[in-house]
Tab-separated table of C-alpha atoms in Angstrom:
chain	number	residue	atom	x	y	z
W	1	MET	CA	-5.976	-7.582	-9.099
W	2	ALA	CA	-5.437	-10.944	-10.766
W	3	ARG	CA	-6.562	-13.733	-8.523
W	4	GLN	CA	-4.062	-16.094	-6.911
W	5	THR	CA	-5.705	-19.244	-5.560
W	6	ASP	CA	-4.481	-22.170	-3.552
W	7	CYS	CA	-5.718	-25.748	-3.459
W	8	ARG	CA	-8.775	-24.700	-1.447
W	9	GLY	CA	-10.238	-22.751	-4.369
W	10	LEU	CA	-12.524	-19.972	-3.134
W	11	PRO	CA	-11.686	-18.259	0.172
W	12	MET	CA	-13.483	-19.483	3.267
W	13	LYS	CA	-16.209	-17.187	4.579
W	14	LYS	CA	-17.438	-17.122	8.158
W	15	VAL	CA	-19.881	-14.970	10.072
W	16	MET	CA	-19.128	-13.523	13.497
W	17	THR	CA	-20.968	-11.227	15.821
W	18	ARG	CA	-19.170	-8.022	16.690
W	19	GLY	CA	-18.637	-9.367	20.195
W	20	GLU	CA	-16.955	-12.533	18.914
W	21	PHE	CA	-14.667	-10.619	16.600
W	22	TRP	CA	-13.556	-8.007	19.113
W	23	ALA	CA	-12.969	-10.717	21.716
W	24	LEU	CA	-10.667	-12.402	19.181
W	25	MET	CA	-8.837	-9.129	18.564
W	26	ASP	CA	-8.562	-8.507	22.303
W	27	ARG	CA	-6.777	-11.841	22.708
W	28	LEU	CA	-4.464	-11.067	19.802
W	29	VAL	CA	-3.478	-7.715	21.315
W	30	GLU	CA	-2.692	-9.431	24.621
W	31	GLU	CA	-0.691	-12.275	23.082
W	32	ARG	CA	0.984	-10.845	19.978
W	33	HIS	CA	2.534	-7.734	18.448
W	34	VAL	CA	-0.507	-6.067	16.865
W	35	VAL	CA	-0.453	-2.723	15.078
W	36	GLY	CA	-3.578	-0.861	14.069
W	37	VAL	CA	-4.850	2.584	13.201
W	38	VAL	CA	-4.935	5.121	16.034
W	39	GLU	CA	-5.765	8.819	16.021
W	40	LYS	CA	-2.478	10.629	16.627
W	41	SER	CA	-4.097	14.073	16.701
W	42	PRO	CA	-7.568	15.264	15.648
W	43	GLY	CA	-8.092	14.095	12.065
W	44	HIS	CA	-4.603	12.564	11.725
W	45	TYR	CA	-4.209	8.792	11.851
W	46	VAL	CA	-1.210	6.465	11.993
W	47	PHE	CA	-0.496	2.762	12.221
W	48	ASP	CA	1.000	2.099	15.653
W	49	ARG	CA	1.336	-0.732	18.148
W	50	LEU	CA	-1.886	-1.377	20.036
W	51	LYS	CA	-1.890	-1.646	23.800
W	52	SER	CA	-5.660	-2.026	23.898
W	53	ILE	CA	-8.318	-2.719	21.293
W	54	GLU	CA	-10.103	0.433	22.510
W	55	GLN	CA	-7.415	2.475	20.725
W	56	VAL	CA	-8.535	1.309	17.284
W	57	ALA	CA	-10.042	3.828	14.877
W	58	ASN	CA	-12.165	1.965	12.313
W	59	ASP	CA	-13.777	4.739	10.282
W	60	TYR	CA	-10.622	6.731	9.673
W	61	LEU	CA	-9.138	9.083	7.125
W	62	PRO	CA	-6.179	7.462	5.344
W	63	THR	CA	-3.136	7.211	7.569
W	64	ILE	CA	-0.269	9.650	7.096
W	65	LEU	CA	2.096	6.820	6.110
W	66	PRO	CA	0.874	3.533	4.640
W	67	PRO	CA	1.409	0.155	6.323
W	68	LYS	CA	4.193	-0.353	3.775
W	69	LYS	CA	6.453	0.967	6.561
W	70	TYR	CA	6.250	-2.461	8.246
W	71	LEU	CA	7.312	-4.250	5.056
W	72	LEU	CA	9.923	-1.766	3.857
W	73	PRO	CA	10.900	0.448	6.826
W	74	GLN	CA	11.985	4.044	6.294
W	75	THR	CA	15.343	3.170	7.861
W	76	ASP	CA	16.302	-0.457	7.391
W	77	PRO	CA	19.655	-1.777	8.712
W	78	LEU	CA	20.437	-4.654	6.351
W	79	PHE	CA	23.514	-6.207	7.945
W	80	ARG	CA	26.581	-5.498	10.086
W	81	TYR	CA	30.075	-6.215	8.873
W	82	ASN	CA	33.713	-6.352	9.935
W	83	ARG	CA	35.924	-4.624	7.383
W	84	GLU	CA	39.019	-6.551	8.435
W	85	THR	CA	37.603	-10.079	8.360
W	86	SER	CA	34.795	-9.455	5.810
W	87	ALA	CA	32.415	-11.190	8.243
W	88	MET	CA	28.745	-10.212	7.902
W	89	GLU	CA	25.757	-10.850	10.134
W	90	PRO	CA	22.084	-9.874	9.883
W	91	VAL	CA	21.044	-6.985	12.087
W	92	GLU	CA	17.824	-8.439	13.422
W	93	ALA	CA	15.445	-11.343	13.387
W	94	PHE	CA	12.019	-10.422	12.076
W	95	GLU	CA	9.338	-10.413	14.761
W	96	GLU	CA	5.919	-11.733	13.864
W	97	ILE	CA	3.452	-8.887	13.562
W	98	VAL	CA	-0.305	-8.550	12.992
W	99	VAL	CA	-1.312	-5.504	10.941
W	100	PHE	CA	-4.973	-4.796	11.657
W	101	GLY	CA	-7.454	-2.535	9.889
W	102	VAL	CA	-5.709	-2.450	6.509
W	103	ARG	CA	-7.950	-0.936	3.863
W	104	PRO	CA	-8.373	-2.567	0.419
W	105	CYS	CA	-6.168	0.011	-1.316
W	106	ASP	CA	-3.339	-0.683	1.131
W	107	ILE	CA	-3.839	-4.454	0.842
W	108	THR	CA	-3.380	-4.035	-2.910
W	109	ALA	CA	-0.341	-1.808	-2.387
W	110	LEU	CA	1.356	-4.238	0.009
W	111	ALA	CA	0.890	-7.008	-2.553
W	112	ILE	CA	2.385	-4.802	-5.286
W	113	VAL	CA	5.445	-3.847	-3.228
W	114	THR	CA	5.977	-7.457	-2.164
W	115	GLU	CA	5.813	-8.675	-5.763
W	116	ARG	CA	8.174	-5.984	-7.071
W	117	MET	CA	10.704	-6.547	-4.283
W	118	LEU	CA	10.668	-10.302	-4.918
W	119	ASP	CA	10.993	-9.981	-8.712
W	120	GLY	CA	14.294	-11.165	-10.165
W	121	GLU	CA	16.773	-11.298	-7.300
W	122	PRO	CA	14.406	-11.523	-4.305
W	123	ASP	CA	14.901	-9.101	-1.430
W	124	GLU	CA	15.215	-11.529	1.458
W	125	ALA	CA	14.529	-8.904	4.132
W	126	VAL	CA	11.194	-8.057	2.505
W	127	ARG	CA	10.388	-11.741	2.071
W	128	ALA	CA	11.115	-12.430	5.747
W	129	ARG	CA	9.007	-9.482	6.917
W	130	ARG	CA	6.066	-10.503	4.736
W	131	ASP	CA	6.276	-14.093	5.962
W	132	ALA	CA	6.222	-12.783	9.549
W	133	MET	CA	3.256	-10.492	8.848
W	134	THR	CA	-0.436	-11.313	9.269
W	135	ILE	CA	-2.701	-8.842	7.472
W	136	ILE	CA	-6.244	-8.329	8.751
W	137	GLY	CA	-8.047	-6.085	6.303
W	138	TRP	CA	-11.179	-4.018	6.865
W	139	ASP	CA	-13.490	-3.338	3.931
W	140	CYS	CA	-14.589	0.215	3.112
W	141	LYS	CA	-18.332	0.927	3.123
W	142	HIS	CA	-17.853	4.306	1.464
W	143	PRO	CA	-15.023	6.502	0.130
W	144	CYS	CA	-12.637	7.344	2.942
W	145	ASP	CA	-12.260	10.967	1.847
W	146	GLU	CA	-12.602	13.340	-1.084
W	147	HIS	CA	-9.265	12.396	-2.660
W	148	SER	CA	-9.710	8.619	-2.807
W	149	PHE	CA	-10.506	6.870	-6.100
W	150	CYS	CA	-9.770	3.212	-5.362
W	151	GLU	CA	-12.787	1.941	-7.294
W	152	SER	CA	-11.573	3.683	-10.448
W	153	VAL	CA	-8.186	1.920	-10.399
W	154	GLY	CA	-9.444	-1.528	-9.382
W	155	SER	CA	-8.140	-1.725	-5.818
W	156	LEU	CA	-11.456	-1.712	-3.947
W	157	ASP	CA	-11.826	-5.501	-4.084
W	158	PRO	CA	-8.435	-7.214	-3.720
W	159	ASP	CA	-8.475	-10.920	-4.538
W	160	TYR	CA	-5.352	-11.671	-2.541
W	161	GLY	CA	-2.740	-10.058	-0.337
W	162	TYR	CA	-4.600	-10.451	2.954
W	163	ASP	CA	-4.925	-13.211	5.514
W	164	VAL	CA	-8.311	-12.081	6.826
W	165	LEU	CA	-10.729	-9.512	5.372
W	166	VAL	CA	-13.598	-8.166	7.487
W	167	ARG	CA	-16.823	-6.745	6.043
W	168	ASP	CA	-19.296	-5.054	8.379
W	169	ILE	CA	-22.595	-5.988	6.702
W	170	GLY	CA	-24.826	-4.611	9.458
W	171	GLY	CA	-27.215	-6.299	11.857
W	172	ARG	CA	-24.361	-6.889	14.314
W	173	LYS	CA	-22.825	-9.262	11.753
W	174	LEU	CA	-19.332	-9.296	10.324
W	175	VAL	CA	-18.438	-11.416	7.313
W	176	ILE	CA	-14.920	-12.786	7.695
W	177	GLU	CA	-13.156	-13.891	4.517
W	178	THR	CA	-9.863	-15.719	4.775
W	179	GLY	CA	-7.198	-15.429	2.106
W	180	SER	CA	-4.519	-17.813	3.376
W	181	PRO	CA	-3.976	-20.862	5.585
W	182	LYS	CA	-2.662	-18.406	8.187
W	183	GLY	CA	-6.033	-16.650	8.110
W	184	ASP	CA	-7.919	-19.952	8.277
W	185	HIS	CA	-6.016	-20.874	11.428
W	186	LEU	CA	-6.590	-17.476	13.015
W	187	VAL	CA	-10.407	-17.702	12.852
W	188	LYS	CA	-10.946	-21.479	12.886
W	189	ASP	CA	-12.456	-21.601	16.377
W	190	VAL	CA	-14.592	-18.460	16.143
W	191	GLY	CA	-17.913	-17.755	14.450
W	192	ARG	CA	-19.910	-19.993	12.133
W	193	LEU	CA	-19.807	-20.865	8.462
W	194	PHE	CA	-21.498	-18.658	5.873
W	195	ASP	CA	-25.072	-19.684	4.891
W	196	GLU	CA	-27.708	-18.698	2.311
W	197	ALA	CA	-29.214	-15.947	4.477
W	198	ASP	CA	-25.768	-14.450	4.916
W	199	LYS	CA	-25.274	-14.499	1.133
W	200	ALA	CA	-28.347	-12.308	0.668
W	201	MET	CA	-27.178	-9.837	3.317
W	202	LEU	CA	-23.699	-9.701	1.812
W	203	ALA	CA	-25.093	-9.144	-1.687
W	204	SER	CA	-27.212	-6.253	-0.401
W	205	TYR	CA	-24.224	-4.778	1.439
W	206	MET	CA	-21.992	-5.032	-1.635
W	207	ALA	CA	-24.596	-3.392	-3.879
W	208	GLN	CA	-24.997	-0.446	-1.494
W	209	ARG	CA	-21.248	-0.165	-0.991
W	210	ASN	CA	-20.451	-0.225	-4.705
W	211	ALA	CA	-23.077	2.436	-5.405
W	212	SER	CA	-21.371	4.793	-2.948
W	213	PHE	CA	-18.061	4.805	-4.866
W	214	PRO	CA	-18.196	7.174	-7.842
W	215	LYS	CA	-16.158	6.689	-10.993
W	216	LYS	CA	-13.646	9.538	-10.891
W	217	LEU	CA	-11.525	8.782	-13.942
W	218	ASP	CA	-12.809	9.700	-17.398
W	219	ILE	CA	-11.280	6.557	-18.915
W	220	PRO	CA	-11.225	2.888	-17.923
W	221	ILE	CA	-8.032	2.270	-15.969
W	222	SER	CA	-7.075	-0.399	-18.525
W	223	ASP	CA	-6.624	2.420	-21.078
W	224	ALA	CA	-4.145	4.341	-18.917
W	225	PRO	CA	-0.938	2.971	-20.514
W	226	LEU	CA	-2.158	3.895	-23.991
W	227	LEU	CA	-3.234	7.325	-22.762
W	228	PHE	CA	0.147	8.103	-21.186
W	229	THR	CA	2.246	6.731	-24.053
W	230	GLY	CA	3.569	9.495	-26.285
W	231	THR	CA	2.633	12.362	-23.955
W	232	ASP	CA	6.175	13.567	-23.219
W	233	GLU	CA	5.731	16.754	-25.246
W	234	ASN	CA	2.306	17.593	-23.852
W	235	PRO	CA	2.542	21.120	-22.356
W	236	PHE	CA	0.443	19.952	-19.417
W	237	TRP	CA	3.581	18.416	-17.858
W	238	ASP	CA	5.252	21.832	-17.846
W	239	GLU	CA	2.218	23.302	-16.099
W	240	LEU	CA	2.463	20.636	-13.386
W	241	ALA	CA	6.214	21.115	-13.023
W	242	ASP	CA	5.789	24.876	-12.602
W	243	LYS	CA	3.727	24.168	-9.479
W	244	CYS	CA	5.780	21.275	-8.061
W	245	TYR	CA	8.318	21.952	-5.274
W	246	SER	CA	10.230	18.669	-5.862
W	247	CYS	CA	9.880	18.051	-2.122
W	248	GLY	CA	9.191	14.320	-2.424
W	249	THR	CA	6.170	14.337	-0.122
W	250	CYS	CA	4.087	12.468	-2.704
W	251	THR	CA	6.504	9.548	-2.861
W	252	THR	CA	6.988	9.500	0.918
W	253	VAL	CA	3.290	8.905	1.560
W	254	CYS	CA	2.721	6.649	-1.468
W	255	PRO	CA	1.965	3.010	-0.577
W	256	THR	CA	3.498	1.619	-3.796
W	257	CYS	CA	6.725	3.633	-4.077
W	258	TYR	CA	9.672	1.439	-3.181
W	259	CYS	CA	12.766	3.310	-4.396
W	260	PHE	CA	15.560	3.360	-1.842
W	261	ASP	CA	19.117	4.490	-1.233
W	262	VAL	CA	21.841	2.514	0.544
W	263	HIS	CA	24.600	3.985	2.678
W	264	GLU	CA	27.271	2.812	5.076
W	265	GLU	CA	27.384	3.743	8.758
W	266	ILE	CA	30.984	3.183	9.874
W	267	GLU	CA	31.706	2.928	13.600
W	268	LEU	CA	34.414	5.017	15.282
W	269	ASP	CA	36.884	2.124	15.300
W	270	MET	CA	36.740	2.214	11.469
W	271	LYS	CA	36.547	-1.589	11.494
W	272	HIS	CA	32.864	-2.258	11.933
W	273	GLY	CA	29.878	-0.868	10.111
W	274	THR	CA	26.248	-1.300	9.122
W	275	ARG	CA	24.748	-1.138	5.669
W	276	VAL	CA	21.490	0.798	5.891
W	277	ARG	CA	18.667	1.153	3.396
W	278	THR	CA	16.488	4.290	3.484
W	279	TRP	CA	13.534	5.478	1.439
W	280	ASP	CA	14.420	7.672	-1.523
W	281	SER	CA	12.359	9.771	-3.926
W	282	CYS	CA	12.484	10.109	-7.698
W	283	GLN	CA	11.244	13.683	-7.209
W	284	LEU	CA	14.480	14.871	-5.589
W	285	ASP	CA	16.827	16.575	-8.024
W	286	GLU	CA	19.819	14.346	-7.178
W	287	PHE	CA	17.923	11.052	-7.497
W	288	ALA	CA	19.039	10.289	-11.079
W	289	GLU	CA	22.513	11.802	-10.731
W	290	VAL	CA	25.440	9.419	-11.309
W	291	ALA	CA	29.023	9.488	-10.035
W	292	THR	CA	30.400	11.402	-13.020
W	293	GLY	CA	27.914	14.226	-12.492
W	294	GLU	CA	25.402	13.525	-15.245
W	295	ASN	CA	21.764	13.711	-14.210
W	296	PHE	CA	19.308	11.729	-16.296
W	297	ARG	CA	16.283	13.628	-14.971
W	298	GLU	CA	17.768	16.999	-14.203
W	299	GLU	CA	14.672	19.010	-15.103
W	300	ARG	CA	11.741	19.079	-12.720
W	301	VAL	CA	9.296	18.365	-15.531
W	302	GLU	CA	11.118	15.093	-16.221
W	303	ARG	CA	10.751	14.004	-12.604
W	304	VAL	CA	7.093	14.965	-12.322
W	305	ARG	CA	6.281	13.142	-15.547
W	306	HIS	CA	8.323	10.091	-14.548
W	307	ARG	CA	6.410	9.532	-11.300
W	308	LEU	CA	3.036	9.513	-13.000
W	309	GLN	CA	4.226	7.549	-16.022
W	310	ARG	CA	5.555	4.928	-13.641
W	311	LYS	CA	2.218	4.595	-11.864
W	312	PHE	CA	-0.042	4.570	-14.905
W	313	ASN	CA	2.151	3.386	-17.774
W	314	TYR	CA	5.599	1.848	-17.248
W	315	GLN	CA	4.808	-0.587	-14.444
W	316	PHE	CA	1.237	-1.071	-15.658
W	317	THR	CA	2.551	-2.150	-19.074
W	318	ARG	CA	5.073	-4.486	-17.477
W	319	THR	CA	2.765	-6.152	-14.947
W	320	GLY	CA	-0.778	-5.571	-16.213
W	321	GLN	CA	-1.730	-3.669	-13.066
W	322	SER	CA	-2.033	-0.010	-12.139
W	323	HIS	CA	0.642	0.949	-9.634
W	324	CYS	CA	-1.575	3.731	-8.322
W	325	VAL	CA	-4.110	2.254	-5.891
W	326	GLY	CA	-6.221	5.396	-5.546
W	327	CYS	CA	-5.643	5.978	-1.822
W	328	GLY	CA	-5.426	9.748	-2.378
W	329	ARG	CA	-2.494	10.242	0.007
W	330	CYS	CA	-0.327	12.115	-2.508
W	331	ALA	CA	-3.091	14.558	-3.427
W	332	ARG	CA	-3.933	15.085	0.236
W	333	ALA	CA	-0.307	15.763	1.185
W	334	CYS	CA	0.760	17.806	-1.847
W	335	LEU	CA	1.363	21.437	-0.925
W	336	VAL	CA	0.231	22.655	-4.349
W	337	GLY	CA	-2.650	20.241	-4.946
W	338	ILE	CA	-1.274	17.961	-7.663
W	339	ASP	CA	-3.848	15.171	-7.935
W	340	PRO	CA	-3.516	12.012	-10.096
W	341	VAL	CA	-7.227	12.183	-10.930
W	342	ASP	CA	-6.744	15.627	-12.475
W	343	VAL	CA	-3.665	14.405	-14.348
W	344	VAL	CA	-5.447	11.436	-15.917
W	345	ASN	CA	-8.564	13.405	-16.792
W	346	THR	CA	-6.622	16.348	-18.248
W	347	LEU	CA	-4.591	14.017	-20.447
W	348	ALA	CA	-7.808	12.268	-21.487
W	349	GLN	CA	-9.122	15.627	-22.715
W	350	THR	CA	-5.954	16.580	-24.602
W	351	GLN	CA	-4.594	13.258	-25.905
W	352	THR	CA	-5.929	10.693	-28.346
W	353	ILE	CA	-5.715	7.203	-26.869
W	354	GLY	CA	-3.630	4.872	-29.010
């Protein structure tokens, strides 16, 4: 990710003992609305409100849904209105929330969704939620599961998008890196400043961590737009489409998908109503259908291709950044095993880049 800096320059680093850090988190859980990762059932993890810090699962498989759900909820009432007077009022004020234990891939994804939703005409609901959100990230020591490939798409080391990032470097030490004034304030009275001995330990930790993440893509991620350009007639897309159910599971679990639908919920008096935004999926057959009946992606192959082109080509070309963060959720959830790694590597074998 391209670095965004403030007047402080490099982020502040501090060192805490485990005891100091968990005491800080314990206070936060008591005083504020804190969500973190909990085990919902054996092997299945979700972000949920914490009642106690003992609930937290640190070394977890990726959550079923990404923390994007706190930025762009699945069901999002935008405003209420009176049809007779045309009066409108917001549905809710946005409560401050701390999202704890966010992995680097999800930090990257939250930054992507925020940036896309604030492009052009900014989405004020998303802006308000992000302003009310404090993100405490937790670095990954090793791949979270067999489907992840964050290192290959450049999301393992986010430069921004978090308020605090925690690295467990061993020896009962945690390195705390702040990425915003909000993060500085959160940890200002805890721990000590980073010193030369800590630098050596962190360098050793980073070397071991980086060595544990294999390169899974057969091309540099920077070549992905060129690889995907001009592939529309590649028969591989038909092979994928023959397997796909068009169920939309992949987009539901994706941390960077932000397509939505809007509908009206009219009350029984027929005078008052609420405009509601809900998640939508480009994989559903009616997604690209317009009022006159035409469907611009009627064929399943067009929808399958569009999703992957959007991640690795269209948005990448527009912004300079892969819109797949390598979390592996879509491959893990797909009923027929469609995996972006296989897609990229198969195209790399059958297409000439450029």
